[in-house]
PDB file of C-alpha atoms in Angstrom:
ATOM      1  CA  MET A   1      -0.128  -0.070  -0.026  1.00 82.00           C
ATOM      2  CA  LYS A   2       1.207   3.321  -1.048  1.00 93.00           C
ATOM      3  CA  ASN A   3       1.099   6.268   1.750  1.00 97.00           C
ATOM      4  CA  VAL A   4       0.975  10.030   1.628  1.00 98.00           C
ATOM      5  CA  ILE A   5       2.695  11.816   4.208  1.00 98.00           C
ATOM      6  CA  LEU A   6       0.220  14.580   5.756  1.00 98.00           C
ATOM      7  CA  ASN A   7       1.532  18.114   6.719  1.00 98.00           C
ATOM      8  CA  ASN A   8       2.600  17.220  10.734  1.00 98.00           C
ATOM      9  CA  GLY A   9       4.486  13.947   9.359  1.00 98.00           C
ATOM     10  CA  VAL A  10       1.613  11.081   9.916  1.00 98.00           C
ATOM     11  CA  GLU A  11       1.120   8.472   7.183  1.00 98.00           C
ATOM     12  CA  MET A  12      -2.041   8.075   5.480  1.00 98.00           C
ATOM     13  CA  PRO A  13      -2.971   5.571   3.155  1.00 98.00           C
ATOM     14  CA  ILE A  14      -3.797   6.607  -0.313  1.00 98.00           C
ATOM     15  CA  LEU A  15      -6.374   4.117  -0.700  1.00 98.00           C
ATOM     16  CA  GLY A  16      -9.554   3.386   2.147  1.00 98.00           C
ATOM     17  CA  PHE A  17     -12.897   2.088   2.035  1.00 98.00           C
ATOM     18  CA  GLY A  18     -16.006   4.644   2.578  1.00 97.00           C
ATOM     19  CA  VAL A  19     -18.909   3.713   4.378  1.00 96.00           C
ATOM     20  CA  PHE A  20     -21.278   6.864   2.986  1.00 95.00           C
ATOM     21  CA  GLN A  21     -24.955   5.570   1.995  1.00 89.00           C
ATOM     22  CA  ILE A  22     -24.264   1.827   3.285  1.00 94.00           C
ATOM     23  CA  PRO A  23     -27.197   1.087   5.555  1.00 90.00           C
ATOM     24  CA  ASP A  24     -26.361   1.014   9.228  1.00 90.00           C
ATOM     25  CA  GLU A  25     -27.405  -2.868   9.280  1.00 93.00           C
ATOM     26  CA  GLU A  26     -25.325  -3.714   6.212  1.00 95.00           C
ATOM     27  CA  THR A  27     -22.107  -1.407   7.484  1.00 96.00           C
ATOM     28  CA  GLN A  28     -20.531  -4.135   9.962  1.00 97.00           C
ATOM     29  CA  ALA A  29     -20.399  -7.033   7.380  1.00 97.00           C
ATOM     30  CA  ALA A  30     -19.229  -4.428   4.634  1.00 97.00           C
ATOM     31  CA  VAL A  31     -16.231  -3.242   6.710  1.00 97.00           C
ATOM     32  CA  GLU A  32     -15.118  -6.695   8.153  1.00 97.00           C
ATOM     33  CA  ALA A  33     -15.146  -7.736   4.300  1.00 97.00           C
ATOM     34  CA  ALA A  34     -13.261  -4.667   3.321  1.00 98.00           C
ATOM     35  CA  LEU A  35     -10.659  -5.284   6.039  1.00 98.00           C
ATOM     36  CA  ALA A  36     -10.430  -8.842   5.160  1.00 97.00           C
ATOM     37  CA  ALA A  37      -9.560  -7.769   1.723  1.00 96.00           C
ATOM     38  CA  GLY A  38      -6.555  -5.776   2.672  1.00 97.00           C
ATOM     39  CA  TYR A  39      -8.017  -2.100   3.794  1.00 98.00           C
ATOM     40  CA  ARG A  40      -6.616  -0.551   6.709  1.00 98.00           C
ATOM     41  CA  HIS A  41      -8.045   2.925   6.088  1.00 98.00           C
ATOM     42  CA  LEU A  42     -11.940   3.621   7.149  1.00 98.00           C
ATOM     43  CA  ASP A  43     -13.812   6.259   6.345  1.00 98.00           C
ATOM     44  CA  THR A  44     -17.328   7.399   8.169  1.00 98.00           C
ATOM     45  CA  ALA A  45     -18.971  10.278   9.506  1.00 97.00           C
ATOM     46  CA  ALA A  46     -21.421  11.139  12.151  1.00 96.00           C
ATOM     47  CA  SER A  47     -23.834  12.363   9.877  1.00 94.00           C
ATOM     48  CA  TYR A  48     -23.603   8.125   8.230  1.00 94.00           C
ATOM     49  CA  GLY A  49     -25.587   6.956  10.915  1.00 93.00           C
ATOM     50  CA  ASN A  50     -22.976   3.901  10.798  1.00 95.00           C
ATOM     51  CA  GLU A  51     -20.128   4.795  13.160  1.00 97.00           C
ATOM     52  CA  ALA A  52     -21.016   2.168  15.795  1.00 97.00           C
ATOM     53  CA  ALA A  53     -21.100  -0.679  12.996  1.00 97.00           C
ATOM     54  CA  VAL A  54     -17.907   0.625  12.021  1.00 98.00           C
ATOM     55  CA  GLY A  55     -16.551   0.144  15.319  1.00 98.00           C
ATOM     56  CA  ALA A  56     -18.160  -3.433  15.625  1.00 97.00           C
ATOM     57  CA  ALA A  57     -16.333  -4.501  12.479  1.00 98.00           C
ATOM     58  CA  ILE A  58     -13.068  -2.954  13.761  1.00 98.00           C
ATOM     59  CA  LYS A  59     -13.647  -4.676  16.896  1.00 97.00           C
ATOM     60  CA  ALA A  60     -14.626  -7.922  15.438  1.00 97.00           C
ATOM     61  CA  SER A  61     -11.525  -7.871  13.232  1.00 96.00           C
ATOM     62  CA  GLY A  62      -9.191  -8.527  15.772  1.00 95.00           C
ATOM     63  CA  ILE A  63      -6.806  -6.178  13.907  1.00 97.00           C
ATOM     64  CA  ALA A  64      -4.072  -4.114  15.925  1.00 97.00           C
ATOM     65  CA  ARG A  65      -5.593  -0.794  16.383  1.00 96.00           C
ATOM     66  CA  GLU A  66      -1.848   0.621  15.388  1.00 97.00           C
ATOM     67  CA  GLU A  67      -2.456  -0.710  11.821  1.00 97.00           C
ATOM     68  CA  LEU A  68      -5.686   0.929  11.069  1.00 98.00           C
ATOM     69  CA  PHE A  69      -6.107   4.371   9.846  1.00 98.00           C
ATOM     70  CA  ILE A  70      -9.437   5.804  11.319  1.00 98.00           C
ATOM     71  CA  THR A  71     -11.564   8.947   9.938  1.00 98.00           C
ATOM     72  CA  THR A  72     -14.457  10.471  10.848  1.00 98.00           C
ATOM     73  CA  LYS A  73     -16.466  13.687  10.616  1.00 98.00           C
ATOM     74  CA  LEU A  74     -17.833  16.579  12.830  1.00 98.00           C
ATOM     75  CA  TRP A  75     -21.384  17.782  11.397  1.00 96.00           C
ATOM     76  CA  ILE A  76     -22.326  21.244  11.847  1.00 94.00           C
ATOM     77  CA  GLN A  77     -22.795  22.286  15.456  1.00 92.00           C
ATOM     78  CA  HIS A  78     -25.302  24.711  16.220  1.00 85.00           C
ATOM     79  CA  ALA A  79     -25.945  27.299  19.243  1.00 74.00           C
ATOM     80  CA  PRO A  80     -27.566  27.829  21.486  1.00 69.00           C
ATOM     81  CA  THR A  81     -27.328  24.570  22.670  1.00 68.00           C
ATOM     82  CA  GLY A  82     -24.081  25.868  24.390  1.00 76.00           C
ATOM     83  CA  SER A  83     -20.870  26.971  22.814  1.00 93.00           C
ATOM     84  CA  VAL A  84     -20.056  25.583  19.380  1.00 94.00           C
ATOM     85  CA  TYR A  85     -16.476  24.754  20.645  1.00 95.00           C
ATOM     86  CA  ASP A  86     -18.088  22.529  23.620  1.00 94.00           C
ATOM     87  CA  ASP A  87     -20.453  20.902  21.399  1.00 93.00           C
ATOM     88  CA  SER A  88     -17.827  20.141  18.854  1.00 95.00           C
ATOM     89  CA  ARG A  89     -15.641  18.432  21.502  1.00 96.00           C
ATOM     90  CA  ARG A  90     -18.820  16.626  22.761  1.00 94.00           C
ATOM     91  CA  ALA A  91     -19.719  15.463  19.188  1.00 96.00           C
ATOM     92  CA  PHE A  92     -16.019  14.275  18.638  1.00 98.00           C
ATOM     93  CA  GLN A  93     -16.092  12.290  22.136  1.00 98.00           C
ATOM     94  CA  ASN A  94     -19.772  10.837  21.020  1.00 97.00           C
ATOM     95  CA  SER A  95     -18.101   9.591  17.609  1.00 97.00           C
ATOM     96  CA  LEU A  96     -15.082   8.039  19.587  1.00 98.00           C
ATOM     97  CA  THR A  97     -17.693   6.401  21.839  1.00 98.00           C
ATOM     98  CA  ARG A  98     -19.866   4.807  19.011  1.00 97.00           C
ATOM     99  CA  LEU A  99     -16.541   4.063  17.556  1.00 98.00           C
ATOM    100  CA  GLY A 100     -15.415   2.221  20.432  1.00 97.00           C
ATOM    101  CA  LEU A 101     -11.846   3.869  19.944  1.00 98.00           C
ATOM    102  CA  ASP A 102      -9.702   5.743  22.169  1.00 97.00           C
ATOM    103  CA  TYR A 103      -8.100   8.082  19.535  1.00 98.00           C
ATOM    104  CA  LEU A 104      -8.823   9.043  15.862  1.00 98.00           C
ATOM    105  CA  ASP A 105      -6.309   9.099  12.933  1.00 98.00           C
ATOM    106  CA  LEU A 106      -8.074  12.123  11.281  1.00 98.00           C
ATOM    107  CA  TYR A 107     -11.099  14.372  12.202  1.00 98.00           C
ATOM    108  CA  LEU A 108     -12.585  16.212   9.592  1.00 98.00           C
ATOM    109  CA  ILE A 109     -15.007  19.445   9.583  1.00 98.00           C
ATOM    110  CA  HIS A 110     -17.783  17.738   7.149  1.00 97.00           C
ATOM    111  CA  GLN A 111     -19.182  20.910   5.947  1.00 96.00           C
ATOM    112  CA  PRO A 112     -18.032  24.636   5.247  1.00 96.00           C
ATOM    113  CA  LEU A 113     -20.950  26.027   7.000  1.00 94.00           C
ATOM    114  CA  GLY A 114     -22.307  27.498  10.394  1.00 93.00           C
ATOM    115  CA  ASP A 115     -19.483  28.662  13.156  1.00 94.00           C
ATOM    116  CA  TYR A 116     -16.659  26.346  12.019  1.00 96.00           C
ATOM    117  CA  TYR A 117     -13.947  28.552  13.208  1.00 96.00           C
ATOM    118  CA  SER A 118     -15.105  27.738  16.574  1.00 96.00           C
ATOM    119  CA  GLU A 119     -15.272  23.809  15.557  1.00 97.00           C
ATOM    120  CA  TRP A 120     -11.869  24.401  14.310  1.00 98.00           C
ATOM    121  CA  ARG A 121     -10.191  25.759  17.503  1.00 98.00           C
ATOM    122  CA  ALA A 122     -12.155  23.310  19.212  1.00 98.00           C
ATOM    123  CA  MET A 123     -10.185  20.378  17.001  1.00 98.00           C
ATOM    124  CA  GLN A 124      -6.622  22.000  17.130  1.00 98.00           C
ATOM    125  CA  ASP A 125      -7.139  21.090  21.369  1.00 98.00           C
ATOM    126  CA  LEU A 126      -8.039  17.816  20.826  1.00 98.00           C
ATOM    127  CA  TYR A 127      -5.245  17.474  18.406  1.00 98.00           C
ATOM    128  CA  LYS A 128      -2.907  19.078  21.003  1.00 98.00           C
ATOM    129  CA  GLU A 129      -4.342  16.701  23.625  1.00 98.00           C
ATOM    130  CA  GLY A 130      -3.442  13.461  21.052  1.00 98.00           C
ATOM    131  CA  LEU A 131      -7.189  12.570  20.739  1.00 98.00           C
ATOM    132  CA  THR A 132      -6.822  12.637  17.159  1.00 98.00           C
ATOM    133  CA  ARG A 133      -3.486  12.318  15.173  1.00 98.00           C
ATOM    134  CA  ALA A 134      -4.525  14.726  12.502  1.00 98.00           C
ATOM    135  CA  ILE A 135      -7.001  17.160  11.786  1.00 98.00           C
ATOM    136  CA  GLY A 136      -8.607  18.602   8.438  1.00 98.00           C
ATOM    137  CA  VAL A 137     -11.867  19.538   6.355  1.00 98.00           C
ATOM    138  CA  SER A 138     -14.362  18.611   4.003  1.00 98.00           C
ATOM    139  CA  ASN A 139     -16.059  20.362   0.940  1.00 97.00           C
ATOM    140  CA  PHE A 140     -14.473  23.485   1.535  1.00 97.00           C
ATOM    141  CA  HIS A 141     -13.668  25.410  -1.636  1.00 96.00           C
ATOM    142  CA  GLN A 142     -10.267  27.548  -2.235  1.00 97.00           C
ATOM    143  CA  ASP A 143     -11.276  30.776  -0.737  1.00 96.00           C
ATOM    144  CA  ARG A 144     -12.762  29.334   2.532  1.00 96.00           C
ATOM    145  CA  LEU A 145      -9.842  26.905   2.767  1.00 98.00           C
ATOM    146  CA  VAL A 146      -7.205  29.537   2.617  1.00 98.00           C
ATOM    147  CA  ASP A 147      -9.144  31.941   4.720  1.00 97.00           C
ATOM    148  CA  LEU A 148      -9.341  29.192   7.580  1.00 97.00           C
ATOM    149  CA  ILE A 149      -5.554  28.326   7.325  1.00 98.00           C
ATOM    150  CA  HIS A 150      -4.564  32.181   7.519  1.00 97.00           C
ATOM    151  CA  HIS A 151      -6.584  32.885  10.600  1.00 96.00           C
ATOM    152  CA  ASN A 152      -5.896  29.944  12.443  1.00 97.00           C
ATOM    153  CA  GLU A 153      -2.750  28.074  14.164  1.00 96.00           C
ATOM    154  CA  ILE A 154      -3.125  24.714  12.509  1.00 98.00           C
ATOM    155  CA  VAL A 155      -3.273  24.429   8.821  1.00 98.00           C
ATOM    156  CA  PRO A 156      -5.367  21.660   7.924  1.00 98.00           C
ATOM    157  CA  ALA A 157      -3.856  18.292   6.917  1.00 98.00           C
ATOM    158  CA  VAL A 158      -6.559  17.116   4.255  1.00 98.00           C
ATOM    159  CA  ASN A 159      -9.323  18.748   2.461  1.00 98.00           C
ATOM    160  CA  GLN A 160     -11.927  16.030   1.090  1.00 98.00           C
ATOM    161  CA  ILE A 161     -13.926  17.154  -1.999  1.00 98.00           C
ATOM    162  CA  GLU A 162     -15.935  15.505  -4.936  1.00 97.00           C
ATOM    163  CA  THR A 163     -13.294  14.462  -7.385  1.00 98.00           C
ATOM    164  CA  HIS A 164     -13.628  12.075 -10.126  1.00 98.00           C
ATOM    165  CA  PRO A 165     -12.946  12.132 -13.940  1.00 98.00           C
ATOM    166  CA  PHE A 166     -15.875  14.700 -14.551  1.00 98.00           C
ATOM    167  CA  HIS A 167     -14.698  17.050 -11.704  1.00 97.00           C
ATOM    168  CA  GLN A 168     -10.897  16.853 -11.340  1.00 98.00           C
ATOM    169  CA  ARG A 169      -9.900  19.729  -9.024  1.00 97.00           C
ATOM    170  CA  ALA A 170      -6.876  20.402 -10.430  1.00 97.00           C
ATOM    171  CA  ALA A 171      -6.828  24.024  -9.706  1.00 97.00           C
ATOM    172  CA  ASP A 172      -8.033  23.107  -6.208  1.00 98.00           C
ATOM    173  CA  GLN A 173      -5.324  20.433  -5.766  1.00 98.00           C
ATOM    174  CA  GLU A 174      -2.486  23.017  -7.047  1.00 98.00           C
ATOM    175  CA  LEU A 175      -3.699  25.363  -3.974  1.00 98.00           C
ATOM    176  CA  MET A 176      -3.368  22.729  -1.800  1.00 98.00           C
ATOM    177  CA  ARG A 177      -0.284  21.546  -2.365  1.00 98.00           C
ATOM    178  CA  GLU A 178       1.300  25.095  -2.232  1.00 98.00           C
ATOM    179  CA  HIS A 179      -0.469  25.182   1.632  1.00 98.00           C
ATOM    180  CA  GLY A 180       0.578  21.598   2.468  1.00 98.00           C
ATOM    181  CA  VAL A 181      -3.131  20.202   2.177  1.00 98.00           C
ATOM    182  CA  GLN A 182      -3.354  16.695   1.333  1.00 98.00           C
ATOM    183  CA  ILE A 183      -6.098  16.422  -1.376  1.00 98.00           C
ATOM    184  CA  GLU A 184      -8.852  13.367  -0.782  1.00 98.00           C
ATOM    185  CA  SER A 185     -11.417  12.388  -3.278  1.00 98.00           C
ATOM    186  CA  TRP A 186     -15.090  11.747  -2.464  1.00 96.00           C
ATOM    187  CA  GLY A 187     -17.308   9.862  -5.020  1.00 96.00           C
ATOM    188  CA  PRO A 188     -14.447   8.823  -7.137  1.00 97.00           C
ATOM    189  CA  PHE A 189     -16.750   7.261  -9.438  1.00 97.00           C
ATOM    190  CA  ALA A 190     -19.262   9.708  -9.328  1.00 94.00           C
ATOM    191  CA  GLU A 191     -21.972   7.324  -8.392  1.00 93.00           C
ATOM    192  CA  GLY A 192     -22.179   6.205 -11.906  1.00 94.00           C
ATOM    193  CA  LYS A 193     -23.159   9.560 -13.287  1.00 95.00           C
ATOM    194  CA  ASN A 194     -22.380  10.372 -16.936  1.00 95.00           C
ATOM    195  CA  ASN A 195     -22.495   6.761 -18.116  1.00 96.00           C
ATOM    196  CA  LEU A 196     -18.773   6.837 -16.291  1.00 97.00           C
ATOM    197  CA  PHE A 197     -18.738   2.654 -16.155  1.00 97.00           C
ATOM    198  CA  THR A 198     -19.331   2.600 -20.192  1.00 97.00           C
ATOM    199  CA  ASP A 199     -17.421   5.774 -21.141  1.00 97.00           C
ATOM    200  CA  PRO A 200     -15.593   5.349 -24.340  1.00 98.00           C
ATOM    201  CA  VAL A 201     -12.096   7.035 -22.912  1.00 98.00           C
ATOM    202  CA  LEU A 202     -12.004   5.017 -19.966  1.00 98.00           C
ATOM    203  CA  SER A 203     -12.973   1.844 -21.343  1.00 98.00           C
ATOM    204  CA  ALA A 204     -10.461   1.911 -24.049  1.00 98.00           C
ATOM    205  CA  ILE A 205      -7.803   2.395 -21.177  1.00 98.00           C
ATOM    206  CA  ALA A 206      -9.395  -0.139 -19.229  1.00 98.00           C
ATOM    207  CA  ASP A 207      -9.073  -2.964 -22.011  1.00 98.00           C
ATOM    208  CA  ALA A 208      -5.571  -2.068 -22.584  1.00 98.00           C
ATOM    209  CA  HIS A 209      -4.476  -3.117 -19.040  1.00 98.00           C
ATOM    210  CA  GLY A 210      -7.108  -5.489 -18.933  1.00 97.00           C
ATOM    211  CA  LYS A 211      -8.577  -3.656 -16.094  1.00 98.00           C
ATOM    212  CA  SER A 212     -12.194  -2.514 -14.987  1.00 97.00           C
ATOM    213  CA  VAL A 213     -12.937   1.238 -15.533  1.00 98.00           C
ATOM    214  CA  ALA A 214     -13.193   1.539 -11.666  1.00 98.00           C
ATOM    215  CA  GLN A 215      -9.914   0.267 -11.288  1.00 98.00           C
ATOM    216  CA  VAL A 216      -8.733   2.894 -14.084  1.00 98.00           C
ATOM    217  CA  VAL A 217     -10.271   5.861 -12.188  1.00 98.00           C
ATOM    218  CA  LEU A 218      -8.681   4.713  -8.919  1.00 98.00           C
ATOM    219  CA  ARG A 219      -5.334   4.371 -10.314  1.00 98.00           C
ATOM    220  CA  TRP A 220      -5.679   7.782 -12.139  1.00 98.00           C
ATOM    221  CA  LEU A 221      -6.674   9.315  -8.623  1.00 98.00           C
ATOM    222  CA  ILE A 222      -3.684   7.616  -6.794  1.00 98.00           C
ATOM    223  CA  GLN A 223      -1.098   8.450  -9.654  1.00 98.00           C
ATOM    224  CA  ARG A 224      -2.178  12.061  -9.301  1.00 98.00           C
ATOM    225  CA  ASP A 225      -1.463  11.729  -5.343  1.00 98.00           C
ATOM    226  CA  ILE A 226      -4.927  11.823  -4.401  1.00 98.00           C
ATOM    227  CA  VAL A 227      -6.191   9.616  -1.108  1.00 98.00           C
ATOM    228  CA  VAL A 228      -9.143   7.823  -2.565  1.00 98.00           C
ATOM    229  CA  ILE A 229     -12.114   6.160  -0.385  1.00 98.00           C
ATOM    230  CA  PRO A 230     -14.097   4.057  -2.832  1.00 97.00           C
ATOM    231  CA  LYS A 231     -17.577   2.515  -1.311  1.00 93.00           C
ATOM    232  CA  SER A 232     -18.905  -1.073  -2.089  1.00 92.00           C
ATOM    233  CA  VAL A 233     -20.780  -3.783  -0.248  1.00 93.00           C
ATOM    234  CA  ARG A 234     -19.506  -6.649  -2.373  1.00 94.00           C
ATOM    235  CA  PRO A 235     -16.413  -8.651  -1.596  1.00 95.00           C
ATOM    236  CA  GLU A 236     -15.574  -9.011  -5.164  1.00 96.00           C
ATOM    237  CA  ARG A 237     -15.440  -5.435  -5.898  1.00 95.00           C
ATOM    238  CA  MET A 238     -14.036  -4.587  -2.917  1.00 96.00           C
ATOM    239  CA  ALA A 239     -11.224  -7.192  -4.078  1.00 96.00           C
ATOM    240  CA  GLN A 240     -10.847  -5.402  -7.436  1.00 96.00           C
ATOM    241  CA  ASN A 241     -10.573  -1.838  -6.177  1.00 97.00           C
ATOM    242  CA  PHE A 242      -8.027  -2.582  -3.894  1.00 97.00           C
ATOM    243  CA  ASP A 243      -6.298  -4.514  -6.722  1.00 96.00           C
ATOM    244  CA  VAL A 244      -4.780  -1.193  -8.360  1.00 97.00           C
ATOM    245  CA  PHE A 245      -1.124  -1.116  -7.675  1.00 97.00           C
ATOM    246  CA  GLY A 246       0.137  -3.663 -10.150  1.00 96.00           C
ATOM    247  CA  PHE A 247      -0.266  -1.632 -13.083  1.00 97.00           C
ATOM    248  CA  THR A 248       0.263   2.060 -14.348  1.00 98.00           C
ATOM    249  CA  LEU A 249      -1.249   4.521 -16.579  1.00 98.00           C
ATOM    250  CA  THR A 250       0.794   6.151 -19.326  1.00 98.00           C
ATOM    251  CA  GLU A 251       1.185  10.008 -19.654  1.00 97.00           C
ATOM    252  CA  GLU A 252      -1.038   9.953 -22.492  1.00 98.00           C
ATOM    253  CA  GLN A 253      -3.888   7.955 -20.804  1.00 98.00           C
ATOM    254  CA  MET A 254      -3.532  10.548 -17.922  1.00 98.00           C
ATOM    255  CA  ASN A 255      -3.948  13.043 -20.311  1.00 97.00           C
ATOM    256  CA  GLN A 256      -6.839  11.266 -22.294  1.00 98.00           C
ATOM    257  CA  ILE A 257      -8.813  11.197 -18.888  1.00 98.00           C
ATOM    258  CA  THR A 258      -8.221  14.979 -18.505  1.00 97.00           C
ATOM    259  CA  VAL A 259     -10.401  16.023 -21.300  1.00 96.00           C
ATOM    260  CA  LEU A 260     -13.374  14.525 -19.780  1.00 98.00           C
ATOM    261  CA  ASP A 261     -13.373  16.863 -17.296  1.00 97.00           C
ATOM    262  CA  THR A 262     -16.437  19.058 -17.100  1.00 96.00           C
ATOM    263  CA  ASP A 263     -14.855  21.743 -14.023  1.00 92.00           C
ATOM    264  CA  ALA A 264     -18.723  21.308 -12.256  1.00 93.00           C
ATOM    265  CA  SER A 265     -20.128  19.513  -9.734  1.00 94.00           C
ATOM    266  CA  LEU A 266     -22.247  16.460 -10.357  1.00 93.00           C
ATOM    267  CA  PHE A 267     -23.848  16.314  -6.764  1.00 93.00           C
ATOM    268  CA  PHE A 268     -24.569  19.963  -5.274  1.00 87.00           C
ATOM    269  CA  ASP A 269     -23.002  23.422  -5.116  1.00 89.00           C
ATOM    270  CA  HIS A 270     -22.081  24.346  -1.499  1.00 90.00           C
ATOM    271  CA  ARG A 271     -22.357  27.907  -2.972  1.00 89.00           C
ATOM    272  CA  ASP A 272     -26.148  27.649  -3.640  1.00 92.00           C
ATOM    273  CA  PRO A 273     -28.422  29.201  -1.138  1.00 95.00           C
ATOM    274  CA  ALA A 274     -30.927  26.488  -1.128  1.00 94.00           C
ATOM    275  CA  MET A 275     -28.272  23.807  -0.696  1.00 92.00           C
ATOM    276  CA  VAL A 276     -26.931  25.946   2.539  1.00 92.00           C
ATOM    277  CA  SER A 277     -30.180  26.241   3.862  1.00 93.00           C
ATOM    278  CA  TRP A 278     -30.884  22.681   3.121  1.00 91.00           C
ATOM    279  CA  LEU A 279     -27.329  21.247   4.811  1.00 91.00           C
ATOM    280  CA  GLY A 280     -27.993  23.289   7.628  1.00 89.00           C
ATOM    281  CA  ALA A 281     -30.993  22.321   8.608  1.00 89.00           C
ATOM    282  CA  ARG A 282     -30.023  18.720   9.347  1.00 87.00           C
ATOM    283  CA  ARG A 283     -29.521  17.695  12.726  1.00 84.00           C
ATOM    284  CA  TYR A 284     -27.606  14.762  13.753  1.00 78.00           C
ATOM    285  CA  SER A 285     -26.951  13.790  17.480  1.00 61.00           C
TER     286      SER A 285
END
């Protein structure tokens, strides 16, 4: 497994297993299968509602804690239930309890909404106290990321954003590189949108290597030094997605994929007022 080195020296596996949209009742079995397939990097979130199932799978696996890299995410905290700082620390402890862990490897602000400055200051203190090995953000556009960096002590180690062949985020990645922030992809397969799995460019490259389109997409991201967390509930797909280190895309093939970029989200825009209102109204205990 290839690792990336975060800005604080922590090593993070470049390939992990995500559990977004896996129903809670199916999550434990899926994570157990992923761990059996070789995954050691797991990504969940409080808002997914399956942290406890992830924790149960970790416990059942018997794998030593230090061999695993576990990420979860902080949902938008809301005053006046108390201070956002205190609520953020409480939310962290609730996630840790559900996961059955003593510490996290990476804790992310899930959305760039609400008083995320207070959230970040709480996370900085959690990091200083050794309760998480790294802290970062998710879904932050370039302007909000730079503003957060300039007005706080600790630079986020990671920014997890929508990244796939149709929304490649090259400019975002370059800015993150300048500031020492690791880019991480969510939605690497675009949930099959734009007929990704039958796209002629990706299919031709897959045929040339005797691989699947999914494997080509993961290999493309990895060669761009982008951390990626594909999801599946099928063990054979998990194994296939894990088997992406035995081939290399040529420069020409990398360039062929570049032309697929539409430079637009296929899901939602965090700058859309309606989306901001919808996300901000969601509550998770």
